[in-house]
Amino acid sequence: MENFIAFNPTKLYFGHNVLGQLPKEISSLGSKVLLLTGQGSVKKYGYYQQVVDSLKKSGKRIIEFSGIKPNPIVDDAEKAVSLAQKEQIDFIVALGGGSVIDTAKMVNMAYANNLPVWDIMKHEAKPVKKIPLIALLTLAATGTEMNGAAVIQNHETHEKIGYFNPLMYPIASFLDPSWTFTVPKNQTVNGIIDLIAHSLEAFFSGGDAPLSDRFVAANILETMDYTPKLLNNLTDYDLRARMMWTATVAENGTTMHGRATSGDWGTHALAHHISLLWDTPHGQTLSIIFPAWMKAMQYKIENRLQKLGYLLTGKNISAPDTIHIFETFFKTIDAPTKFSDIGLTGTDKQSLLKLWQKNQPQGMNITLNDNDYQNILALI
Ligand code: NZQ
Ligand code: ZN
């Protein structure tokens, strides 16, 4: 097992009506709050009003920035930073899914340190302080509610990249599974794919970490167990709660301890380029890329695939049979596994290849070369 530091400073409030505990949590955080939201779902379904009521009852003055898009862009983050500077806010509340919370994390870094968002993302400027960030999660998927990462797109530089900083963990996150009842079926499927992909990214990291491997397998088995029931009953509290917790655990460090790198992430790096080019939802990019990546990289990860197959089935199964488990699962839940499933063509594949060749997406453990890019593309 490799050396590691276990660190997760986010206080997680999980369950029925957790919003009731928000006033106590924010009582000492200052009076001016920047409230960040997405493109309207939180207003449509009433979560926004509940939050506004709670903030007002706590005596806070609300400065609002809304309209953050799925696959968030750096321009919106910069606009929110300008507003924060103008209003001299004391803390941030992010109400929404991963896109809103990720934007809030970068707004926090840029505002607290007076630095441009993209310079921070590209490691050209180093933030050293933060203001408090509270996340109110409405969608189970990314795990951003309990980690220090953010992912942002830049259409000028043609990049969608991740950035990690321990300062970016929310100080507290509120997860009420009933707030996810309204997430439509296709978006629920996207979240399920994302949390499975995160579990797999951890598994394909380097080093020997048997307990973390078992956590990965347990998270995937738990997800495969509740998924068919949940997709038939989107408003079942217990099934939504199971999904919400597996999504958090997939990306809050639990599956990483003892590994040589904090995940492989080659698959995410490849998949982000699909979102960048066609604004494809994050989950869909992963159900397309992951099975193809496992097939193309089998020559490097055969033993790991066999071990994963054993942990999932209790039997000695082959690497292709392990990959088949995921491909079949994705197909059963109507997730795309081929380029054509999302309406893209051979010409689009060439555009993707060109962008991969320019940006050179890489895994942290399993390196990718031009041949790998071509092999992966041939499989999708
Ligand atoms: O924009 P609104 O109107 O809020 O609607 C959103 C959006 O259309 C909607 N939604 C959210 N909560 C809802 C709801 N609809 C009905 N009821 C609710 N309760 O869902 C749509 C998708 O929202 P989004 O926030 O984009 O989804 P997700 O949470 O999957 O976040 C995706 C982003 O996170 C990044 C992805 O790359 C992508 O940009 N990731 C962040 C990570 C991290 N910070 O650790 C790791 C991930 O691997 C991922 O890369
Ligand atoms: Zn992801």
PDB file of N, CA, C and O and ligand atoms in Angstrom, residues 37-42 45 47 68-72 96-100 102 105 138-144 147 149-151 160 179-184 187 191 194 198 251 265 268 272 282 286, ligand 1:
ATOM      1  N   THR A  37     -26.891  29.814  -8.874  1.00  0.00           N
ATOM      2  CA  THR A  37     -27.826  28.773  -9.354  1.00  0.00           C
ATOM      3  C   THR A  37     -27.633  28.546 -10.857  1.00  0.00           C
ATOM      4  O   THR A  37     -26.937  29.305 -11.532  1.00  0.00           O
ATOM      5  N   GLY A  38     -28.306  27.497 -11.355  1.00  0.00           N
ATOM      6  CA  GLY A  38     -28.190  27.117 -12.762  1.00  0.00           C
ATOM      7  C   GLY A  38     -29.252  27.779 -13.623  1.00  0.00           C
ATOM      8  O   GLY A  38     -29.597  28.950 -13.439  1.00  0.00           O
ATOM      9  N   GLN A  39     -29.815  26.963 -14.526  1.00  0.00           N
ATOM     10  CA  GLN A  39     -30.668  27.556 -15.546  1.00  0.00           C
ATOM     11  C   GLN A  39     -32.164  27.510 -15.232  1.00  0.00           C
ATOM     12  O   GLN A  39     -32.976  27.599 -16.141  1.00  0.00           O
ATOM     13  N   GLY A  40     -32.519  27.315 -13.991  1.00  0.00           N
ATOM     14  CA  GLY A  40     -33.933  27.494 -13.652  1.00  0.00           C
ATOM     15  C   GLY A  40     -34.604  26.335 -12.943  1.00  0.00           C
ATOM     16  O   GLY A  40     -35.678  26.501 -12.359  1.00  0.00           O
ATOM     17  N   SER A  41     -34.007  25.130 -12.971  1.00  0.00           N
ATOM     18  CA  SER A  41     -34.701  23.984 -12.363  1.00  0.00           C
ATOM     19  C   SER A  41     -34.995  24.234 -10.878  1.00  0.00           C
ATOM     20  O   SER A  41     -36.061  23.879 -10.381  1.00  0.00           O
ATOM     21  N   VAL A  42     -34.065  24.873 -10.181  1.00  0.00           N
ATOM     22  CA  VAL A  42     -34.281  25.051  -8.733  1.00  0.00           C
ATOM     23  C   VAL A  42     -35.432  26.021  -8.447  1.00  0.00           C
ATOM     24  O   VAL A  42     -36.080  25.933  -7.406  1.00  0.00           O
ATOM     25  N   TYR A  45     -38.827  23.985  -9.347  1.00  0.00           N
ATOM     26  CA  TYR A  45     -39.251  22.940  -8.412  1.00  0.00           C
ATOM     27  C   TYR A  45     -39.310  23.399  -6.947  1.00  0.00           C
ATOM     28  O   TYR A  45     -39.557  22.601  -6.053  1.00  0.00           O
ATOM     29  N   TYR A  47     -37.007  24.592  -4.765  1.00  0.00           N
ATOM     30  CA  TYR A  47     -35.879  24.530  -3.815  1.00  0.00           C
ATOM     31  C   TYR A  47     -35.333  25.936  -3.568  1.00  0.00           C
ATOM     32  O   TYR A  47     -34.948  26.286  -2.452  1.00  0.00           O
ATOM     33  N   ILE A  68     -26.004  29.577 -14.684  1.00  0.00           N
ATOM     34  CA  ILE A  68     -24.822  28.732 -14.963  1.00  0.00           C
ATOM     35  C   ILE A  68     -25.269  27.512 -15.758  1.00  0.00           C
ATOM     36  O   ILE A  68     -26.227  26.830 -15.388  1.00  0.00           O
ATOM     37  N   LYS A  69     -24.574  27.269 -16.868  1.00  0.00           N
ATOM     38  CA  LYS A  69     -25.020  26.196 -17.763  1.00  0.00           C
ATOM     39  C   LYS A  69     -24.374  24.857 -17.414  1.00  0.00           C
ATOM     40  O   LYS A  69     -23.299  24.836 -16.821  1.00  0.00           O
ATOM     41  N   PRO A  70     -25.075  23.749 -17.788  1.00  0.00           N
ATOM     42  CA  PRO A  70     -24.419  22.438 -17.639  1.00  0.00           C
ATOM     43  C   PRO A  70     -23.152  22.453 -18.501  1.00  0.00           C
ATOM     44  O   PRO A  70     -23.160  23.103 -19.557  1.00  0.00           O
ATOM     45  N   ASN A  71     -22.098  21.756 -18.101  1.00  0.00           N
ATOM     46  CA  ASN A  71     -20.780  21.944 -18.714  1.00  0.00           C
ATOM     47  C   ASN A  71     -20.414  23.430 -18.589  1.00  0.00           C
ATOM     48  O   ASN A  71     -20.367  24.166 -19.586  1.00  0.00           O
ATOM     49  N   PRO A  72     -20.169  23.886 -17.378  1.00  0.00           N
ATOM     50  CA  PRO A  72     -20.039  25.329 -17.117  1.00  0.00           C
ATOM     51  C   PRO A  72     -18.837  25.956 -17.811  1.00  0.00           C
ATOM     52  O   PRO A  72     -17.837  25.275 -18.062  1.00  0.00           O
ATOM     53  N   GLY A  96     -27.497  23.645  -6.609  1.00  0.00           N
ATOM     54  CA  GLY A  96     -27.652  22.988  -7.906  1.00  0.00           C
ATOM     55  C   GLY A  96     -26.844  21.712  -7.993  1.00  0.00           C
ATOM     56  O   GLY A  96     -26.506  21.092  -6.979  1.00  0.00           O
ATOM     57  N   GLY A  97     -26.499  21.347  -9.242  1.00  0.00           N
ATOM     58  CA  GLY A  97     -25.698  20.157  -9.486  1.00  0.00           C
ATOM     59  C   GLY A  97     -24.216  20.501  -9.577  1.00  0.00           C
ATOM     60  O   GLY A  97     -23.776  21.577  -9.140  1.00  0.00           O
ATOM     61  N   GLY A  98     -23.458  19.598 -10.189  1.00  0.00           N
ATOM     62  CA  GLY A  98     -22.012  19.760 -10.270  1.00  0.00           C
ATOM     63  C   GLY A  98     -21.602  21.044 -10.971  1.00  0.00           C
ATOM     64  O   GLY A  98     -20.618  21.679 -10.570  1.00  0.00           O
ATOM     65  N   SER A  99     -22.339  21.442 -11.995  1.00  0.00           N
ATOM     66  CA  SER A  99     -21.925  22.626 -12.760  1.00  0.00           C
ATOM     67  C   SER A  99     -21.962  23.881 -11.907  1.00  0.00           C
ATOM     68  O   SER A  99     -21.060  24.725 -11.976  1.00  0.00           O
ATOM     69  N   VAL A 100     -23.001  24.017 -11.095  1.00  0.00           N
ATOM     70  CA  VAL A 100     -23.130  25.204 -10.239  1.00  0.00           C
ATOM     71  C   VAL A 100     -22.075  25.156  -9.125  1.00  0.00           C
ATOM     72  O   VAL A 100     -21.398  26.153  -8.838  1.00  0.00           O
ATOM     73  N   ASP A 102     -19.198  23.482  -9.028  1.00  0.00           N
ATOM     74  CA  ASP A 102     -17.835  23.663  -9.568  1.00  0.00           C
ATOM     75  C   ASP A 102     -17.559  25.133  -9.867  1.00  0.00           C
ATOM     76  O   ASP A 102     -16.478  25.655  -9.561  1.00  0.00           O
ATOM     77  N   LYS A 105     -16.853  26.976  -6.715  1.00  0.00           N
ATOM     78  CA  LYS A 105     -15.507  26.733  -6.178  1.00  0.00           C
ATOM     79  C   LYS A 105     -14.482  27.656  -6.850  1.00  0.00           C
ATOM     80  O   LYS A 105     -13.596  28.225  -6.192  1.00  0.00           O
ATOM     81  N   THR A 138     -28.551  19.340  -5.634  1.00  0.00           N
ATOM     82  CA  THR A 138     -29.862  18.935  -6.164  1.00  0.00           C
ATOM     83  C   THR A 138     -29.746  17.763  -7.141  1.00  0.00           C
ATOM     84  O   THR A 138     -30.751  17.341  -7.708  1.00  0.00           O
ATOM     85  N   LEU A 139     -28.557  17.273  -7.361  1.00  0.00           N
ATOM     86  CA  LEU A 139     -28.369  16.215  -8.357  1.00  0.00           C
ATOM     87  C   LEU A 139     -27.204  15.315  -7.946  1.00  0.00           C
ATOM     88  O   LEU A 139     -26.109  15.817  -7.690  1.00  0.00           O
ATOM     89  N   ALA A 140     -27.465  14.018  -7.850  1.00  0.00           N
ATOM     90  CA  ALA A 140     -26.420  13.071  -7.447  1.00  0.00           C
ATOM     91  C   ALA A 140     -25.640  12.646  -8.678  1.00  0.00           C
ATOM     92  O   ALA A 140     -26.219  12.111  -9.624  1.00  0.00           O
ATOM     93  N   ALA A 141     -24.330  12.875  -8.680  1.00  0.00           N
ATOM     94  CA  ALA A 141     -23.531  12.480  -9.842  1.00  0.00           C
ATOM     95  C   ALA A 141     -22.035  12.642  -9.585  1.00  0.00           C
ATOM     96  O   ALA A 141     -21.300  11.659  -9.485  1.00  0.00           O
ATOM     97  N   THR A 142     -21.601  13.891  -9.441  1.00  0.00           N
ATOM     98  CA  THR A 142     -20.170  14.194  -9.567  1.00  0.00           C
ATOM     99  C   THR A 142     -19.337  13.959  -8.308  1.00  0.00           C
ATOM    100  O   THR A 142     -18.131  13.742  -8.403  1.00  0.00           O
ATOM    101  N   GLY A 143     -19.948  14.069  -7.147  1.00  0.00           N
ATOM    102  CA  GLY A 143     -19.179  13.985  -5.900  1.00  0.00           C
ATOM    103  C   GLY A 143     -18.541  15.314  -5.509  1.00  0.00           C
ATOM    104  O   GLY A 143     -17.883  15.414  -4.472  1.00  0.00           O
ATOM    105  N   THR A 144     -18.771  16.355  -6.289  1.00  0.00           N
ATOM    106  CA  THR A 144     -18.156  17.665  -6.015  1.00  0.00           C
ATOM    107  C   THR A 144     -18.545  18.212  -4.646  1.00  0.00           C
ATOM    108  O   THR A 144     -17.822  19.017  -4.063  1.00  0.00           O
ATOM    109  N   ASN A 147     -15.624  17.076  -2.341  1.00  0.00           N
ATOM    110  CA  ASN A 147     -14.235  17.016  -2.795  1.00  0.00           C
ATOM    111  C   ASN A 147     -13.703  18.410  -3.129  1.00  0.00           C
ATOM    112  O   ASN A 147     -14.439  19.396  -3.053  1.00  0.00           O
ATOM    113  N   ALA A 149     -12.407  19.441  -6.080  1.00  0.00           N
ATOM    114  CA  ALA A 149     -12.173  19.551  -7.523  1.00  0.00           C
ATOM    115  C   ALA A 149     -13.245  20.388  -8.212  1.00  0.00           C
ATOM    116  O   ALA A 149     -14.375  20.495  -7.725  1.00  0.00           O
ATOM    117  N   ALA A 150     -12.876  20.957  -9.366  1.00  0.00           N
ATOM    118  CA  ALA A 150     -13.844  21.657 -10.220  1.00  0.00           C
ATOM    119  C   ALA A 150     -13.435  21.436 -11.673  1.00  0.00           C
ATOM    120  O   ALA A 150     -12.249  21.278 -11.975  1.00  0.00           O
ATOM    121  N   VAL A 151     -14.439  21.401 -12.554  1.00  0.00           N
ATOM    122  CA  VAL A 151     -14.173  21.190 -13.983  1.00  0.00           C
ATOM    123  C   VAL A 151     -14.876  22.301 -14.764  1.00  0.00           C
ATOM    124  O   VAL A 151     -16.075  22.518 -14.581  1.00  0.00           O
ATOM    125  N   LYS A 160     -11.508  21.671 -21.807  1.00  0.00           N
ATOM    126  CA  LYS A 160     -12.348  21.444 -20.624  1.00  0.00           C
ATOM    127  C   LYS A 160     -11.448  20.694 -19.651  1.00  0.00           C
ATOM    128  O   LYS A 160     -11.063  19.550 -19.913  1.00  0.00           O
ATOM    129  N   TRP A 179     -34.788  16.170  -2.818  1.00  0.00           N
ATOM    130  CA  TRP A 179     -34.544  17.247  -3.784  1.00  0.00           C
ATOM    131  C   TRP A 179     -34.127  16.698  -5.146  1.00  0.00           C
ATOM    132  O   TRP A 179     -34.039  17.456  -6.109  1.00  0.00           O
ATOM    133  N   THR A 180     -33.826  15.402  -5.209  1.00  0.00           N
ATOM    134  CA  THR A 180     -33.449  14.825  -6.503  1.00  0.00           C
ATOM    135  C   THR A 180     -34.614  14.075  -7.163  1.00  0.00           C
ATOM    136  O   THR A 180     -34.452  13.503  -8.237  1.00  0.00           O
ATOM    137  N   PHE A 181     -35.800  14.080  -6.523  1.00  0.00           N
ATOM    138  CA  PHE A 181     -36.967  13.406  -7.131  1.00  0.00           C
ATOM    139  C   PHE A 181     -37.258  13.958  -8.528  1.00  0.00           C
ATOM    140  O   PHE A 181     -37.763  13.264  -9.391  1.00  0.00           O
ATOM    141  N   THR A 182     -36.978  15.246  -8.714  1.00  0.00           N
ATOM    142  CA  THR A 182     -37.357  15.903  -9.974  1.00  0.00           C
ATOM    143  C   THR A 182     -36.317  15.749 -11.080  1.00  0.00           C
ATOM    144  O   THR A 182     -36.530  16.228 -12.195  1.00  0.00           O
ATOM    145  N   VAL A 183     -35.190  15.130 -10.770  1.00  0.00           N
ATOM    146  CA  VAL A 183     -34.174  14.923 -11.814  1.00  0.00           C
ATOM    147  C   VAL A 183     -34.742  13.925 -12.825  1.00  0.00           C
ATOM    148  O   VAL A 183     -35.131  12.814 -12.463  1.00  0.00           O
ATOM    149  N   PRO A 184     -34.841  14.321 -14.107  1.00  0.00           N
ATOM    150  CA  PRO A 184     -35.458  13.429 -15.095  1.00  0.00           C
ATOM    151  C   PRO A 184     -34.674  12.127 -15.254  1.00  0.00           C
ATOM    152  O   PRO A 184     -33.504  12.042 -14.869  1.00  0.00           O
ATOM    153  N   GLN A 187     -31.272  12.246 -17.024  1.00  0.00           N
ATOM    154  CA  GLN A 187     -30.235  12.897 -16.225  1.00  0.00           C
ATOM    155  C   GLN A 187     -29.847  12.007 -15.038  1.00  0.00           C
ATOM    156  O   GLN A 187     -28.690  11.994 -14.602  1.00  0.00           O
ATOM    157  N   GLY A 191     -26.075  10.516 -14.115  1.00  0.00           N
ATOM    158  CA  GLY A 191     -25.433  10.517 -12.795  1.00  0.00           C
ATOM    159  C   GLY A 191     -24.927   9.132 -12.422  1.00  0.00           C
ATOM    160  O   GLY A 191     -23.842   8.992 -11.841  1.00  0.00           O
ATOM    161  N   ASP A 194     -21.774   8.442 -14.265  1.00  0.00           N
ATOM    162  CA  ASP A 194     -20.661   9.234 -13.733  1.00  0.00           C
ATOM    163  C   ASP A 194     -20.093   8.592 -12.463  1.00  0.00           C
ATOM    164  O   ASP A 194     -18.886   8.453 -12.304  1.00  0.00           O
ATOM    165  N   HIS A 198     -16.374   7.164 -11.913  1.00  0.00           N
ATOM    166  CA  HIS A 198     -15.455   7.613 -10.855  1.00  0.00           C
ATOM    167  C   HIS A 198     -14.902   6.417 -10.082  1.00  0.00           C
ATOM    168  O   HIS A 198     -13.724   6.375  -9.725  1.00  0.00           O
ATOM    169  N   GLU A 251     -16.405   9.686  -5.074  1.00  0.00           N
ATOM    170  CA  GLU A 251     -15.464  10.764  -5.387  1.00  0.00           C
ATOM    171  C   GLU A 251     -15.101  11.606  -4.163  1.00  0.00           C
ATOM    172  O   GLU A 251     -14.845  12.799  -4.298  1.00  0.00           O
ATOM    173  N   TRP A 265      -8.092   8.824 -14.456  1.00  0.00           N
ATOM    174  CA  TRP A 265      -8.708   9.997 -15.079  1.00  0.00           C
ATOM    175  C   TRP A 265      -8.436  10.171 -16.570  1.00  0.00           C
ATOM    176  O   TRP A 265      -8.833  11.164 -17.162  1.00  0.00           O
ATOM    177  N   HIS A 268     -11.828  10.305 -18.273  1.00  0.00           N
ATOM    178  CA  HIS A 268     -12.475  11.616 -18.127  1.00  0.00           C
ATOM    179  C   HIS A 268     -11.824  12.646 -19.049  1.00  0.00           C
ATOM    180  O   HIS A 268     -12.510  13.441 -19.689  1.00  0.00           O
ATOM    181  N   HIS A 272     -14.084  14.572 -21.748  1.00  0.00           N
ATOM    182  CA  HIS A 272     -14.363  16.012 -21.654  1.00  0.00           C
ATOM    183  C   HIS A 272     -14.335  16.680 -23.034  1.00  0.00           C
ATOM    184  O   HIS A 272     -15.023  17.671 -23.274  1.00  0.00           O
ATOM    185  N   HIS A 282     -22.098  15.190 -19.414  1.00  0.00           N
ATOM    186  CA  HIS A 282     -20.898  14.495 -18.935  1.00  0.00           C
ATOM    187  C   HIS A 282     -21.083  12.964 -18.866  1.00  0.00           C
ATOM    188  O   HIS A 282     -20.228  12.202 -19.323  1.00  0.00           O
ATOM    189  N   LEU A 286     -19.055   9.523 -20.910  1.00  0.00           N
ATOM    190  CA  LEU A 286     -18.336   8.456 -20.206  1.00  0.00           C
ATOM    191  C   LEU A 286     -18.838   7.066 -20.576  1.00  0.00           C
ATOM    192  O   LEU A 286     -18.061   6.120 -20.649  1.00  0.00           O
TER     193      LEU A 286
HETATM  194  O1  NZQ B   1     -29.289  24.225 -14.901  1.00  0.00           O
HETATM  195  P1  NZQ B   1     -30.443  23.743 -14.102  1.00  0.00           P
HETATM  196  O2  NZQ B   1     -31.710  24.406 -14.480  1.00  0.00           O
HETATM  197  O3  NZQ B   1     -30.170  23.774 -12.639  1.00  0.00           O
HETATM  198  O4  NZQ B   1     -30.723  22.207 -14.501  1.00  0.00           O
HETATM  199  C1  NZQ B   1     -29.788  21.154 -14.302  1.00  0.00           C
HETATM  200  C2  NZQ B   1     -29.075  20.794 -15.616  1.00  0.00           C
HETATM  201  O5  NZQ B   1     -29.891  21.000 -16.722  1.00  0.00           O
HETATM  202  C3  NZQ B   1     -30.556  19.892 -14.003  1.00  0.00           C
HETATM  203  N1  NZQ B   1     -30.889  19.697 -12.583  1.00  0.00           N
HETATM  204  C4  NZQ B   1     -30.084  19.821 -11.513  1.00  0.00           C
HETATM  205  N2  NZQ B   1     -30.750  19.488 -10.393  1.00  0.00           N
HETATM  206  C5  NZQ B   1     -32.026  19.185 -10.763  1.00  0.00           C
HETATM  207  C6  NZQ B   1     -32.103  19.308 -12.161  1.00  0.00           C
HETATM  208  N3  NZQ B   1     -33.251  19.068 -12.825  1.00  0.00           N
HETATM  209  C7  NZQ B   1     -34.335  18.687 -12.092  1.00  0.00           C
HETATM  210  N4  NZQ B   1     -34.316  18.533 -10.761  1.00  0.00           N
HETATM  211  C8  NZQ B   1     -33.184  18.769 -10.058  1.00  0.00           C
HETATM  212  N5  NZQ B   1     -33.161  18.566  -8.743  1.00  0.00           N
HETATM  213  O6  NZQ B   1     -29.667  18.858 -14.411  1.00  0.00           O
HETATM  214  C9  NZQ B   1     -28.879  19.301 -15.501  1.00  0.00           C
HETATM  215  C10 NZQ B   1     -27.431  18.903 -15.296  1.00  0.00           C
HETATM  216  O7  NZQ B   1     -26.876  19.617 -14.213  1.00  0.00           O
HETATM  217  P2  NZQ B   1     -25.294  19.620 -13.979  1.00  0.00           P
HETATM  218  O8  NZQ B   1     -25.011  20.384 -12.744  1.00  0.00           O
HETATM  219  O9  NZQ B   1     -24.599  20.041 -15.227  1.00  0.00           O
HETATM  220  O10 NZQ B   1     -24.997  18.064 -13.786  1.00  0.00           O
HETATM  221  P3  NZQ B   1     -23.875  17.305 -12.974  1.00  0.00           P
HETATM  222  O11 NZQ B   1     -24.116  17.371 -11.518  1.00  0.00           O
HETATM  223  O12 NZQ B   1     -23.779  15.988 -13.603  1.00  0.00           O
HETATM  224  O13 NZQ B   1     -22.539  18.161 -13.246  1.00  0.00           O
HETATM  225  C11 NZQ B   1     -21.822  17.991 -14.445  1.00  0.00           C
HETATM  226  C12 NZQ B   1     -20.555  18.837 -14.425  1.00  0.00           C
HETATM  227  O14 NZQ B   1     -19.676  18.435 -13.353  1.00  0.00           O
HETATM  228  C13 NZQ B   1     -18.377  18.112 -13.896  1.00  0.00           C
HETATM  229  C14 NZQ B   1     -18.723  17.634 -15.287  1.00  0.00           C
HETATM  230  O15 NZQ B   1     -17.592  17.629 -16.139  1.00  0.00           O
HETATM  231  C15 NZQ B   1     -19.772  18.628 -15.714  1.00  0.00           C
HETATM  232  O16 NZQ B   1     -19.175  19.830 -16.157  1.00  0.00           O
HETATM  233  N6  NZQ B   1     -17.683  17.162 -13.007  1.00  0.00           N
HETATM  234  C16 NZQ B   1     -17.218  17.602 -11.819  1.00  0.00           C
HETATM  235  C17 NZQ B   1     -16.478  16.806 -10.969  1.00  0.00           C
HETATM  236  C18 NZQ B   1     -15.978  17.293  -9.674  1.00  0.00           C
HETATM  237  N7  NZQ B   1     -16.071  18.573  -9.390  1.00  0.00           N
HETATM  238  O17 NZQ B   1     -15.468  16.511  -8.862  1.00  0.00           O
HETATM  239  C19 NZQ B   1     -16.105  15.431 -11.320  1.00  0.00           C
HETATM  240  C20 NZQ B   1     -16.882  14.883 -12.473  1.00  0.00           C
HETATM  241  O18 NZQ B   1     -16.135  13.857 -13.071  1.00  0.00           O
HETATM  242  C21 NZQ B   1     -17.274  15.866 -13.512  1.00  0.00           C
HETATM  243  O19 NZQ B   1     -16.220  16.069 -14.444  1.00  0.00           O
END
